[in-house]
Amino acid sequence: MDYLIDGKLGSPADNEKRALLAWEQGEEFVTSKPVLLSIESTSVCNLRCVMCPHAIGAVRRPKHMDKEVADKLEGFLKSAKSIQLHGIGEPLLSPAFWQFLSAVQDNHEAHIEVNSNAVLLTDTTISKILDSNLKTINISLDACTREMYQKIRGEKFEKVSMNIKRLCDKRREKVDSELKIWLNMTIMKENYKEIPYFVYFAKAIGADHTHFNDLNAFNAHTLLNWKVERGDFIFNYSEQMIDSVIDEVHEKLKEAKRNAEILG
Ligand code: SF4
């Protein structure tokens, strides 16, 4: 099969074809570069969400990626087709994240995405994002009410909502923007009743999609010792798993889907 393409040598499409060819032929040494890149530009975070290892001090020695490492990785960004620029930290805090965003400016074939808590969105960071080649920003919220957001994420809901709204408004003004804005909710016993309303919230604020996911199933020992106090709220990880309310969660998800269909 001819994988050497019509397109430019070294383009993401060419790179992917060379990777597939090497895989088909069982090559041990490949000349292609990674097709999918997942780069943790930082493990530092400005929040301490109750279900995150940051909340219990389990992220050891959080730090931003060294400039030296980021410089070495830059070369891989131009040939990848799928690029994720997040890990267990807040990318907007990280100099390496902004460096990578500039470096992918000319890679129009790649799907580039990042997860963010959106707390650090400002007019300046919003402009930088909208001027970049970023295709998806997944904003982790876990709630659509002030009380729930404060319990889980410990920040001011009004502040983060205004940041997201500003991003959505500016994206709408920039008619050629390809950026998609997702809102994420990690489902736990504490917040699952907000699932159907989360969709209304996303629509009202101008986001494109909602995404729901489970709590991570850490091992039993970790779960048992995972307890975070935030004001009157005590988050006990093992008690927040949704197994015992799974039917109700499914009902809420169905309701959310119906709401999404109605809202378009
Ligand atoms: S924003 Fe993300 S990385 Fe930061 S504490 Fe919350 S879940 Fe963890």
PDB file of C-alpha atoms and ligand atoms in Angstrom:
ATOM      1  CA  MET A   1       0.000   0.000   0.000  1.00  0.00           C
ATOM      2  CA  ASP A   2       1.353   3.411  -0.897  1.00  0.00           C
ATOM      3  CA  TYR A   3       1.479   5.549   2.189  1.00  0.00           C
ATOM      4  CA  LEU A   4       3.755   8.132   0.722  1.00  0.00           C
ATOM      5  CA  ILE A   5       1.390  10.797   0.059  1.00  0.00           C
ATOM      6  CA  ASP A   6       0.288  13.509  -2.066  1.00  0.00           C
ATOM      7  CA  GLY A   7       0.802  15.990   0.780  1.00  0.00           C
ATOM      8  CA  LYS A   8       3.975  17.555   2.158  1.00  0.00           C
ATOM      9  CA  LEU A   9       6.630  15.266   3.581  1.00  0.00           C
ATOM     10  CA  GLY A  10       6.621  15.728   7.337  1.00  0.00           C
ATOM     11  CA  SER A  11       3.010  16.919   7.499  1.00  0.00           C
ATOM     12  CA  PRO A  12       0.763  15.335  10.176  1.00  0.00           C
ATOM     13  CA  ALA A  13      -1.004  13.284   7.480  1.00  0.00           C
ATOM     14  CA  ASP A  14       2.323  12.022   6.104  1.00  0.00           C
ATOM     15  CA  ASN A  15       3.559  11.281   9.599  1.00  0.00           C
ATOM     16  CA  GLU A  16       0.412   9.269  10.396  1.00  0.00           C
ATOM     17  CA  LYS A  17       0.719   7.273   7.192  1.00  0.00           C
ATOM     18  CA  ARG A  18       4.335   6.453   7.936  1.00  0.00           C
ATOM     19  CA  ALA A  19       3.362   5.388  11.473  1.00  0.00           C
ATOM     20  CA  LEU A  20       0.593   3.121  10.134  1.00  0.00           C
ATOM     21  CA  LEU A  21       2.904   1.600   7.553  1.00  0.00           C
ATOM     22  CA  ALA A  22       5.529   0.866  10.198  1.00  0.00           C
ATOM     23  CA  TRP A  23       2.871  -0.707  12.412  1.00  0.00           C
ATOM     24  CA  GLU A  24       1.496  -2.854   9.578  1.00  0.00           C
ATOM     25  CA  GLN A  25       4.974  -4.034   8.734  1.00  0.00           C
ATOM     26  CA  GLY A  26       5.832  -4.709  12.368  1.00  0.00           C
ATOM     27  CA  GLU A  27       8.822  -2.354  12.297  1.00  0.00           C
ATOM     28  CA  GLU A  28      10.780  -2.107  15.522  1.00  0.00           C
ATOM     29  CA  PHE A  29      12.358   1.210  14.602  1.00  0.00           C
ATOM     30  CA  VAL A  30      10.104   3.821  13.147  1.00  0.00           C
ATOM     31  CA  THR A  31      10.886   7.032  11.344  1.00  0.00           C
ATOM     32  CA  SER A  32       7.527   8.611  12.139  1.00  0.00           C
ATOM     33  CA  LYS A  33       6.962  10.855  15.146  1.00  0.00           C
ATOM     34  CA  PRO A  34       4.086  10.416  17.647  1.00  0.00           C
ATOM     35  CA  VAL A  35       0.664  10.844  16.053  1.00  0.00           C
ATOM     36  CA  LEU A  36      -1.051  11.481  19.376  1.00  0.00           C
ATOM     37  CA  LEU A  37       0.644  13.631  21.995  1.00  0.00           C
ATOM     38  CA  SER A  38      -0.516  14.021  25.569  1.00  0.00           C
ATOM     39  CA  ILE A  39       1.705  16.537  27.326  1.00  0.00           C
ATOM     40  CA  GLU A  40       1.395  17.578  30.953  1.00  0.00           C
ATOM     41  CA  SER A  41       2.706  21.130  30.815  1.00  0.00           C
ATOM     42  CA  THR A  42       2.333  21.493  34.575  1.00  0.00           C
ATOM     43  CA  SER A  43       1.321  19.600  37.691  1.00  0.00           C
ATOM     44  CA  VAL A  44       0.709  22.853  39.578  1.00  0.00           C
ATOM     45  CA  CYS A  45      -2.888  23.864  40.238  1.00  0.00           C
ATOM     46  CA  ASN A  46      -4.609  26.912  41.697  1.00  0.00           C
ATOM     47  CA  LEU A  47      -7.543  24.818  43.009  1.00  0.00           C
ATOM     48  CA  ARG A  48      -7.957  21.908  45.414  1.00  0.00           C
ATOM     49  CA  CYS A  49     -11.060  20.128  44.105  1.00  0.00           C
ATOM     50  CA  VAL A  50     -12.220  17.560  46.640  1.00  0.00           C
ATOM     51  CA  MET A  51     -11.927  14.558  44.306  1.00  0.00           C
ATOM     52  CA  CYS A  52      -8.462  15.496  43.014  1.00  0.00           C
ATOM     53  CA  PRO A  53      -5.164  14.217  44.418  1.00  0.00           C
ATOM     54  CA  HIS A  54      -4.228  17.906  44.862  1.00  0.00           C
ATOM     55  CA  ALA A  55      -6.825  18.115  47.658  1.00  0.00           C
ATOM     56  CA  ILE A  56      -5.035  15.532  49.779  1.00  0.00           C
ATOM     57  CA  GLY A  57      -1.495  16.584  48.946  1.00  0.00           C
ATOM     58  CA  ALA A  58      -0.968  13.493  46.816  1.00  0.00           C
ATOM     59  CA  VAL A  59       0.587  15.315  43.866  1.00  0.00           C
ATOM     60  CA  ARG A  60       4.203  15.132  44.867  1.00  0.00           C
ATOM     61  CA  ARG A  61       6.432  18.097  44.085  1.00  0.00           C
ATOM     62  CA  PRO A  62       4.039  19.917  41.727  1.00  0.00           C
ATOM     63  CA  LYS A  63       5.971  21.890  39.131  1.00  0.00           C
ATOM     64  CA  HIS A  64       5.791  23.443  35.693  1.00  0.00           C
ATOM     65  CA  MET A  65       7.512  21.672  32.830  1.00  0.00           C
ATOM     66  CA  ASP A  66      11.106  22.865  32.428  1.00  0.00           C
ATOM     67  CA  LYS A  67      11.755  25.156  29.490  1.00  0.00           C
ATOM     68  CA  GLU A  68      14.488  22.802  28.339  1.00  0.00           C
ATOM     69  CA  VAL A  69      12.028  19.888  28.101  1.00  0.00           C
ATOM     70  CA  ALA A  70       9.368  22.051  26.460  1.00  0.00           C
ATOM     71  CA  ASP A  71      11.904  23.173  23.828  1.00  0.00           C
ATOM     72  CA  LYS A  72      12.697  19.550  23.006  1.00  0.00           C
ATOM     73  CA  LEU A  73       9.019  18.615  22.688  1.00  0.00           C
ATOM     74  CA  GLU A  74       8.174  21.536  20.408  1.00  0.00           C
ATOM     75  CA  GLY A  75       9.481  19.665  17.369  1.00  0.00           C
ATOM     76  CA  PHE A  76       6.919  16.890  17.863  1.00  0.00           C
ATOM     77  CA  LEU A  77       3.948  19.252  17.821  1.00  0.00           C
ATOM     78  CA  LYS A  78       4.210  20.038  14.146  1.00  0.00           C
ATOM     79  CA  SER A  79       3.680  16.436  13.017  1.00  0.00           C
ATOM     80  CA  ALA A  80       1.025  15.191  15.478  1.00  0.00           C
ATOM     81  CA  LYS A  81      -2.656  14.848  14.585  1.00  0.00           C
ATOM     82  CA  SER A  82      -4.070  14.873  18.081  1.00  0.00           C
ATOM     83  CA  ILE A  83      -2.552  16.954  20.866  1.00  0.00           C
ATOM     84  CA  GLN A  84      -3.715  17.139  24.486  1.00  0.00           C
ATOM     85  CA  LEU A  85      -2.020  19.805  26.575  1.00  0.00           C
ATOM     86  CA  HIS A  86      -3.163  18.898  30.084  1.00  0.00           C
ATOM     87  CA  GLY A  87      -2.456  16.544  32.963  1.00  0.00           C
ATOM     88  CA  ILE A  88      -3.018  16.957  36.677  1.00  0.00           C
ATOM     89  CA  GLY A  89      -2.590  20.707  36.861  1.00  0.00           C
ATOM     90  CA  GLU A  90      -3.969  23.953  35.489  1.00  0.00           C
ATOM     91  CA  PRO A  91      -2.398  24.572  32.058  1.00  0.00           C
ATOM     92  CA  LEU A  92      -3.176  28.304  31.972  1.00  0.00           C
ATOM     93  CA  LEU A  93      -0.653  28.696  34.810  1.00  0.00           C
ATOM     94  CA  SER A  94       2.111  27.071  32.845  1.00  0.00           C
ATOM     95  CA  PRO A  95       4.626  28.908  30.621  1.00  0.00           C
ATOM     96  CA  ALA A  96       5.099  25.651  28.684  1.00  0.00           C
ATOM     97  CA  PHE A  97       1.390  25.552  27.794  1.00  0.00           C
ATOM     98  CA  TRP A  98       1.575  28.998  26.189  1.00  0.00           C
ATOM     99  CA  GLN A  99       4.807  28.047  24.446  1.00  0.00           C
ATOM    100  CA  PHE A 100       3.136  24.939  22.971  1.00  0.00           C
ATOM    101  CA  LEU A 101       0.099  26.925  21.905  1.00  0.00           C
ATOM    102  CA  SER A 102       2.352  29.212  19.854  1.00  0.00           C
ATOM    103  CA  ALA A 103       4.275  26.255  18.483  1.00  0.00           C
ATOM    104  CA  VAL A 104       1.148  24.566  17.074  1.00  0.00           C
ATOM    105  CA  GLN A 105      -0.031  27.716  15.358  1.00  0.00           C
ATOM    106  CA  ASP A 106       0.795  26.357  11.892  1.00  0.00           C
ATOM    107  CA  ASN A 107      -0.419  22.800  12.450  1.00  0.00           C
ATOM    108  CA  HIS A 108      -3.917  23.169  11.045  1.00  0.00           C
ATOM    109  CA  GLU A 109      -4.415  19.417  10.681  1.00  0.00           C
ATOM    110  CA  ALA A 110      -4.223  18.678  14.385  1.00  0.00           C
ATOM    111  CA  HIS A 111      -7.009  18.512  16.886  1.00  0.00           C
ATOM    112  CA  ILE A 112      -5.606  20.407  19.871  1.00  0.00           C
ATOM    113  CA  GLU A 113      -7.397  20.345  23.194  1.00  0.00           C
ATOM    114  CA  VAL A 114      -6.893  21.377  26.775  1.00  0.00           C
ATOM    115  CA  ASN A 115      -8.661  20.920  30.102  1.00  0.00           C
ATOM    116  CA  SER A 116      -8.904  23.977  32.320  1.00  0.00           C
ATOM    117  CA  ASN A 117     -10.749  25.117  35.417  1.00  0.00           C
ATOM    118  CA  ALA A 118     -11.250  28.540  33.736  1.00  0.00           C
ATOM    119  CA  VAL A 119     -10.521  30.454  36.932  1.00  0.00           C
ATOM    120  CA  LEU A 120      -7.555  32.210  35.299  1.00  0.00           C
ATOM    121  CA  LEU A 121      -9.331  33.283  32.126  1.00  0.00           C
ATOM    122  CA  THR A 122      -8.863  37.017  31.588  1.00  0.00           C
ATOM    123  CA  ASP A 123      -9.291  39.261  28.557  1.00  0.00           C
ATOM    124  CA  THR A 124      -5.623  38.654  27.752  1.00  0.00           C
ATOM    125  CA  THR A 125      -5.690  34.852  28.082  1.00  0.00           C
ATOM    126  CA  ILE A 126      -9.010  34.687  26.197  1.00  0.00           C
ATOM    127  CA  SER A 127      -7.499  36.640  23.291  1.00  0.00           C
ATOM    128  CA  LYS A 128      -4.450  34.398  23.242  1.00  0.00           C
ATOM    129  CA  ILE A 129      -6.666  31.310  23.169  1.00  0.00           C
ATOM    130  CA  LEU A 130      -8.909  32.671  20.425  1.00  0.00           C
ATOM    131  CA  ASP A 131      -5.907  33.708  18.328  1.00  0.00           C
ATOM    132  CA  SER A 132      -4.421  30.226  18.677  1.00  0.00           C
ATOM    133  CA  ASN A 133      -5.108  26.974  16.906  1.00  0.00           C
ATOM    134  CA  LEU A 134      -6.764  25.403  19.963  1.00  0.00           C
ATOM    135  CA  LYS A 135      -9.817  23.412  18.870  1.00  0.00           C
ATOM    136  CA  THR A 136     -11.389  22.375  22.179  1.00  0.00           C
ATOM    137  CA  ILE A 137     -11.318  23.696  25.711  1.00  0.00           C
ATOM    138  CA  ASN A 138     -12.860  21.354  28.304  1.00  0.00           C
ATOM    139  CA  ILE A 139     -13.857  23.369  31.319  1.00  0.00           C
ATOM    140  CA  SER A 140     -14.257  21.389  34.525  1.00  0.00           C
ATOM    141  CA  LEU A 141     -17.069  22.761  36.658  1.00  0.00           C
ATOM    142  CA  ASP A 142     -18.837  19.805  38.333  1.00  0.00           C
ATOM    143  CA  ALA A 143     -21.747  22.022  39.365  1.00  0.00           C
ATOM    144  CA  CYS A 144     -24.128  24.672  38.124  1.00  0.00           C
ATOM    145  CA  THR A 145     -24.979  26.291  41.437  1.00  0.00           C
ATOM    146  CA  ARG A 146     -22.912  28.498  43.704  1.00  0.00           C
ATOM    147  CA  GLU A 147     -23.209  26.195  46.723  1.00  0.00           C
ATOM    148  CA  MET A 148     -22.244  23.012  44.920  1.00  0.00           C
ATOM    149  CA  TYR A 149     -19.344  24.629  43.084  1.00  0.00           C
ATOM    150  CA  GLN A 150     -18.011  26.072  46.325  1.00  0.00           C
ATOM    151  CA  LYS A 151     -18.228  22.672  48.027  1.00  0.00           C
ATOM    152  CA  ILE A 152     -16.462  20.782  45.274  1.00  0.00           C
ATOM    153  CA  ARG A 153     -14.039  23.312  43.834  1.00  0.00           C
ATOM    154  CA  GLY A 154     -13.760  25.870  46.628  1.00  0.00           C
ATOM    155  CA  GLU A 155     -13.839  28.886  44.304  1.00  0.00           C
ATOM    156  CA  LYS A 156     -16.384  31.575  43.566  1.00  0.00           C
ATOM    157  CA  PHE A 157     -18.973  30.315  41.097  1.00  0.00           C
ATOM    158  CA  GLU A 158     -19.850  33.840  39.947  1.00  0.00           C
ATOM    159  CA  LYS A 159     -16.247  34.521  39.031  1.00  0.00           C
ATOM    160  CA  VAL A 160     -15.740  31.369  36.988  1.00  0.00           C
ATOM    161  CA  SER A 161     -19.175  31.725  35.327  1.00  0.00           C
ATOM    162  CA  MET A 162     -18.312  35.255  34.216  1.00  0.00           C
ATOM    163  CA  ASN A 163     -14.985  34.016  32.842  1.00  0.00           C
ATOM    164  CA  ILE A 164     -16.687  31.281  30.824  1.00  0.00           C
ATOM    165  CA  LYS A 165     -19.349  33.667  29.579  1.00  0.00           C
ATOM    166  CA  ARG A 166     -16.690  36.141  28.462  1.00  0.00           C
ATOM    167  CA  LEU A 167     -14.896  33.351  26.584  1.00  0.00           C
ATOM    168  CA  CYS A 168     -18.157  32.249  24.916  1.00  0.00           C
ATOM    169  CA  ASP A 169     -19.095  35.835  23.998  1.00  0.00           C
ATOM    170  CA  LYS A 170     -15.661  36.612  22.534  1.00  0.00           C
ATOM    171  CA  ARG A 171     -15.679  33.337  20.626  1.00  0.00           C
ATOM    172  CA  ARG A 172     -19.073  34.245  19.114  1.00  0.00           C
ATOM    173  CA  GLU A 173     -17.740  37.651  18.063  1.00  0.00           C
ATOM    174  CA  LYS A 174     -14.810  35.994  16.309  1.00  0.00           C
ATOM    175  CA  VAL A 175     -16.784  34.476  13.464  1.00  0.00           C
ATOM    176  CA  ASP A 176     -13.951  32.351  12.064  1.00  0.00           C
ATOM    177  CA  SER A 177     -13.129  30.783  15.444  1.00  0.00           C
ATOM    178  CA  GLU A 178     -13.067  26.980  15.405  1.00  0.00           C
ATOM    179  CA  LEU A 179     -12.849  26.689  19.181  1.00  0.00           C
ATOM    180  CA  LYS A 180     -15.397  24.388  20.829  1.00  0.00           C
ATOM    181  CA  ILE A 181     -16.230  24.993  24.473  1.00  0.00           C
ATOM    182  CA  TRP A 182     -17.172  21.986  26.607  1.00  0.00           C
ATOM    183  CA  LEU A 183     -18.376  21.988  30.211  1.00  0.00           C
ATOM    184  CA  ASN A 184     -17.537  18.924  32.300  1.00  0.00           C
ATOM    185  CA  MET A 185     -19.127  17.422  35.362  1.00  0.00           C
ATOM    186  CA  THR A 186     -17.605  14.612  37.394  1.00  0.00           C
ATOM    187  CA  ILE A 187     -20.614  12.833  38.838  1.00  0.00           C
ATOM    188  CA  MET A 188     -20.716  12.013  42.545  1.00  0.00           C
ATOM    189  CA  LYS A 189     -23.486  11.475  45.066  1.00  0.00           C
ATOM    190  CA  GLU A 190     -23.277  15.072  46.157  1.00  0.00           C
ATOM    191  CA  ASN A 191     -23.923  16.643  42.742  1.00  0.00           C
ATOM    192  CA  TYR A 192     -25.794  14.132  40.539  1.00  0.00           C
ATOM    193  CA  LYS A 193     -29.140  15.884  41.016  1.00  0.00           C
ATOM    194  CA  GLU A 194     -27.720  18.883  39.125  1.00  0.00           C
ATOM    195  CA  ILE A 195     -27.092  16.816  35.963  1.00  0.00           C
ATOM    196  CA  PRO A 196     -30.251  17.911  34.034  1.00  0.00           C
ATOM    197  CA  TYR A 197     -29.731  21.579  34.951  1.00  0.00           C
ATOM    198  CA  PHE A 198     -26.089  21.487  33.899  1.00  0.00           C
ATOM    199  CA  VAL A 199     -27.277  21.290  30.299  1.00  0.00           C
ATOM    200  CA  TYR A 200     -29.465  24.394  30.719  1.00  0.00           C
ATOM    201  CA  PHE A 201     -26.553  26.191  32.305  1.00  0.00           C
ATOM    202  CA  ALA A 202     -24.245  25.293  29.399  1.00  0.00           C
ATOM    203  CA  LYS A 203     -26.797  26.537  26.887  1.00  0.00           C
ATOM    204  CA  ALA A 204     -27.453  29.758  28.777  1.00  0.00           C
ATOM    205  CA  ILE A 205     -23.790  30.603  29.064  1.00  0.00           C
ATOM    206  CA  GLY A 206     -23.058  29.871  25.396  1.00  0.00           C
ATOM    207  CA  ALA A 207     -21.051  26.610  25.619  1.00  0.00           C
ATOM    208  CA  ASP A 208     -21.298  23.932  22.911  1.00  0.00           C
ATOM    209  CA  HIS A 209     -21.305  20.619  24.763  1.00  0.00           C
ATOM    210  CA  THR A 210     -21.565  19.030  28.163  1.00  0.00           C
ATOM    211  CA  HIS A 211     -19.664  15.972  29.258  1.00  0.00           C
ATOM    212  CA  PHE A 212     -20.312  13.771  32.292  1.00  0.00           C
ATOM    213  CA  ASN A 213     -17.851  11.317  33.754  1.00  0.00           C
ATOM    214  CA  ASP A 214     -17.438   9.107  36.815  1.00  0.00           C
ATOM    215  CA  LEU A 215     -15.199   9.577  39.784  1.00  0.00           C
ATOM    216  CA  ASN A 216     -11.913   7.710  39.347  1.00  0.00           C
ATOM    217  CA  ALA A 217     -11.994   4.281  40.908  1.00  0.00           C
ATOM    218  CA  PHE A 218      -8.815   4.478  42.986  1.00  0.00           C
ATOM    219  CA  ASN A 219      -7.843   1.449  45.039  1.00  0.00           C
ATOM    220  CA  ALA A 220      -9.838   0.678  48.194  1.00  0.00           C
ATOM    221  CA  HIS A 221      -7.081   1.786  50.581  1.00  0.00           C
ATOM    222  CA  THR A 222      -6.737   5.191  48.888  1.00  0.00           C
ATOM    223  CA  LEU A 223     -10.495   5.695  48.857  1.00  0.00           C
ATOM    224  CA  LEU A 224     -10.940   4.856  52.529  1.00  0.00           C
ATOM    225  CA  ASN A 225      -8.388   7.441  53.604  1.00  0.00           C
ATOM    226  CA  TRP A 226      -9.604  10.162  51.263  1.00  0.00           C
ATOM    227  CA  LYS A 227     -11.463  12.741  53.291  1.00  0.00           C
ATOM    228  CA  VAL A 228     -11.573  16.485  52.619  1.00  0.00           C
ATOM    229  CA  GLU A 229     -13.330  19.045  54.805  1.00  0.00           C
ATOM    230  CA  ARG A 230     -14.575  22.202  53.200  1.00  0.00           C
ATOM    231  CA  GLY A 231     -16.650  24.308  55.553  1.00  0.00           C
ATOM    232  CA  ASP A 232     -19.644  22.215  56.590  1.00  0.00           C
ATOM    233  CA  PHE A 233     -19.089  19.789  53.726  1.00  0.00           C
ATOM    234  CA  ILE A 234     -17.088  16.659  54.359  1.00  0.00           C
ATOM    235  CA  PHE A 235     -16.100  14.841  51.188  1.00  0.00           C
ATOM    236  CA  ASN A 236     -15.532  11.189  51.845  1.00  0.00           C
ATOM    237  CA  TYR A 237     -14.428   9.683  48.536  1.00  0.00           C
ATOM    238  CA  SER A 238     -15.693   6.138  49.019  1.00  0.00           C
ATOM    239  CA  GLU A 239     -19.121   7.414  50.120  1.00  0.00           C
ATOM    240  CA  GLN A 240     -19.384   9.611  47.028  1.00  0.00           C
ATOM    241  CA  MET A 241     -19.137   6.754  44.509  1.00  0.00           C
ATOM    242  CA  ILE A 242     -22.446   6.498  42.658  1.00  0.00           C
ATOM    243  CA  ASP A 243     -22.951   2.708  42.646  1.00  0.00           C
ATOM    244  CA  SER A 244     -25.798   2.800  45.148  1.00  0.00           C
ATOM    245  CA  VAL A 245     -27.677   5.522  43.215  1.00  0.00           C
ATOM    246  CA  ILE A 246     -26.808   4.358  39.717  1.00  0.00           C
ATOM    247  CA  ASP A 247     -30.456   4.031  38.569  1.00  0.00           C
ATOM    248  CA  GLU A 248     -31.204   7.568  39.670  1.00  0.00           C
ATOM    249  CA  VAL A 249     -28.063   8.825  37.954  1.00  0.00           C
ATOM    250  CA  HIS A 250     -29.159   7.139  34.717  1.00  0.00           C
ATOM    251  CA  GLU A 251     -32.551   8.840  35.011  1.00  0.00           C
ATOM    252  CA  LYS A 252     -30.875  12.213  35.485  1.00  0.00           C
ATOM    253  CA  LEU A 253     -28.661  11.572  32.456  1.00  0.00           C
ATOM    254  CA  LYS A 254     -31.714  10.688  30.359  1.00  0.00           C
ATOM    255  CA  GLU A 255     -33.378  13.887  31.512  1.00  0.00           C
ATOM    256  CA  ALA A 256     -30.226  15.831  30.605  1.00  0.00           C
ATOM    257  CA  LYS A 257     -30.255  14.251  27.151  1.00  0.00           C
ATOM    258  CA  ARG A 258     -33.889  15.220  26.644  1.00  0.00           C
ATOM    259  CA  ASN A 259     -33.087  18.761  27.735  1.00  0.00           C
ATOM    260  CA  ALA A 260     -30.158  18.875  25.321  1.00  0.00           C
ATOM    261  CA  GLU A 261     -32.374  17.730  22.448  1.00  0.00           C
ATOM    262  CA  ILE A 262     -34.967  20.375  23.267  1.00  0.00           C
ATOM    263  CA  LEU A 263     -32.276  23.043  23.491  1.00  0.00           C
ATOM    264  CA  GLY A 264     -30.641  21.889  20.288  1.00  0.00           C
TER     265      GLY A 264
HETATM  266  S1  SF4 B   1      -8.691  22.038  38.694  1.00  0.00           S
HETATM  267 FE1  SF4 B   1      -8.218  19.965  37.992  1.00  0.00          FE
HETATM  268  S2  SF4 B   1      -6.084  19.633  38.555  1.00  0.00           S
HETATM  269 FE2  SF4 B   1      -6.795  21.407  39.715  1.00  0.00          FE
HETATM  270  S3  SF4 B   1      -7.441  20.587  41.677  1.00  0.00           S
HETATM  271 FE3  SF4 B   1      -9.250  20.687  40.359  1.00  0.00          FE
HETATM  272  S4  SF4 B   1      -9.379  18.654  39.396  1.00  0.00           S
HETATM  273 FE4  SF4 B   1      -7.295  18.870  40.263  1.00  0.00          FE
END
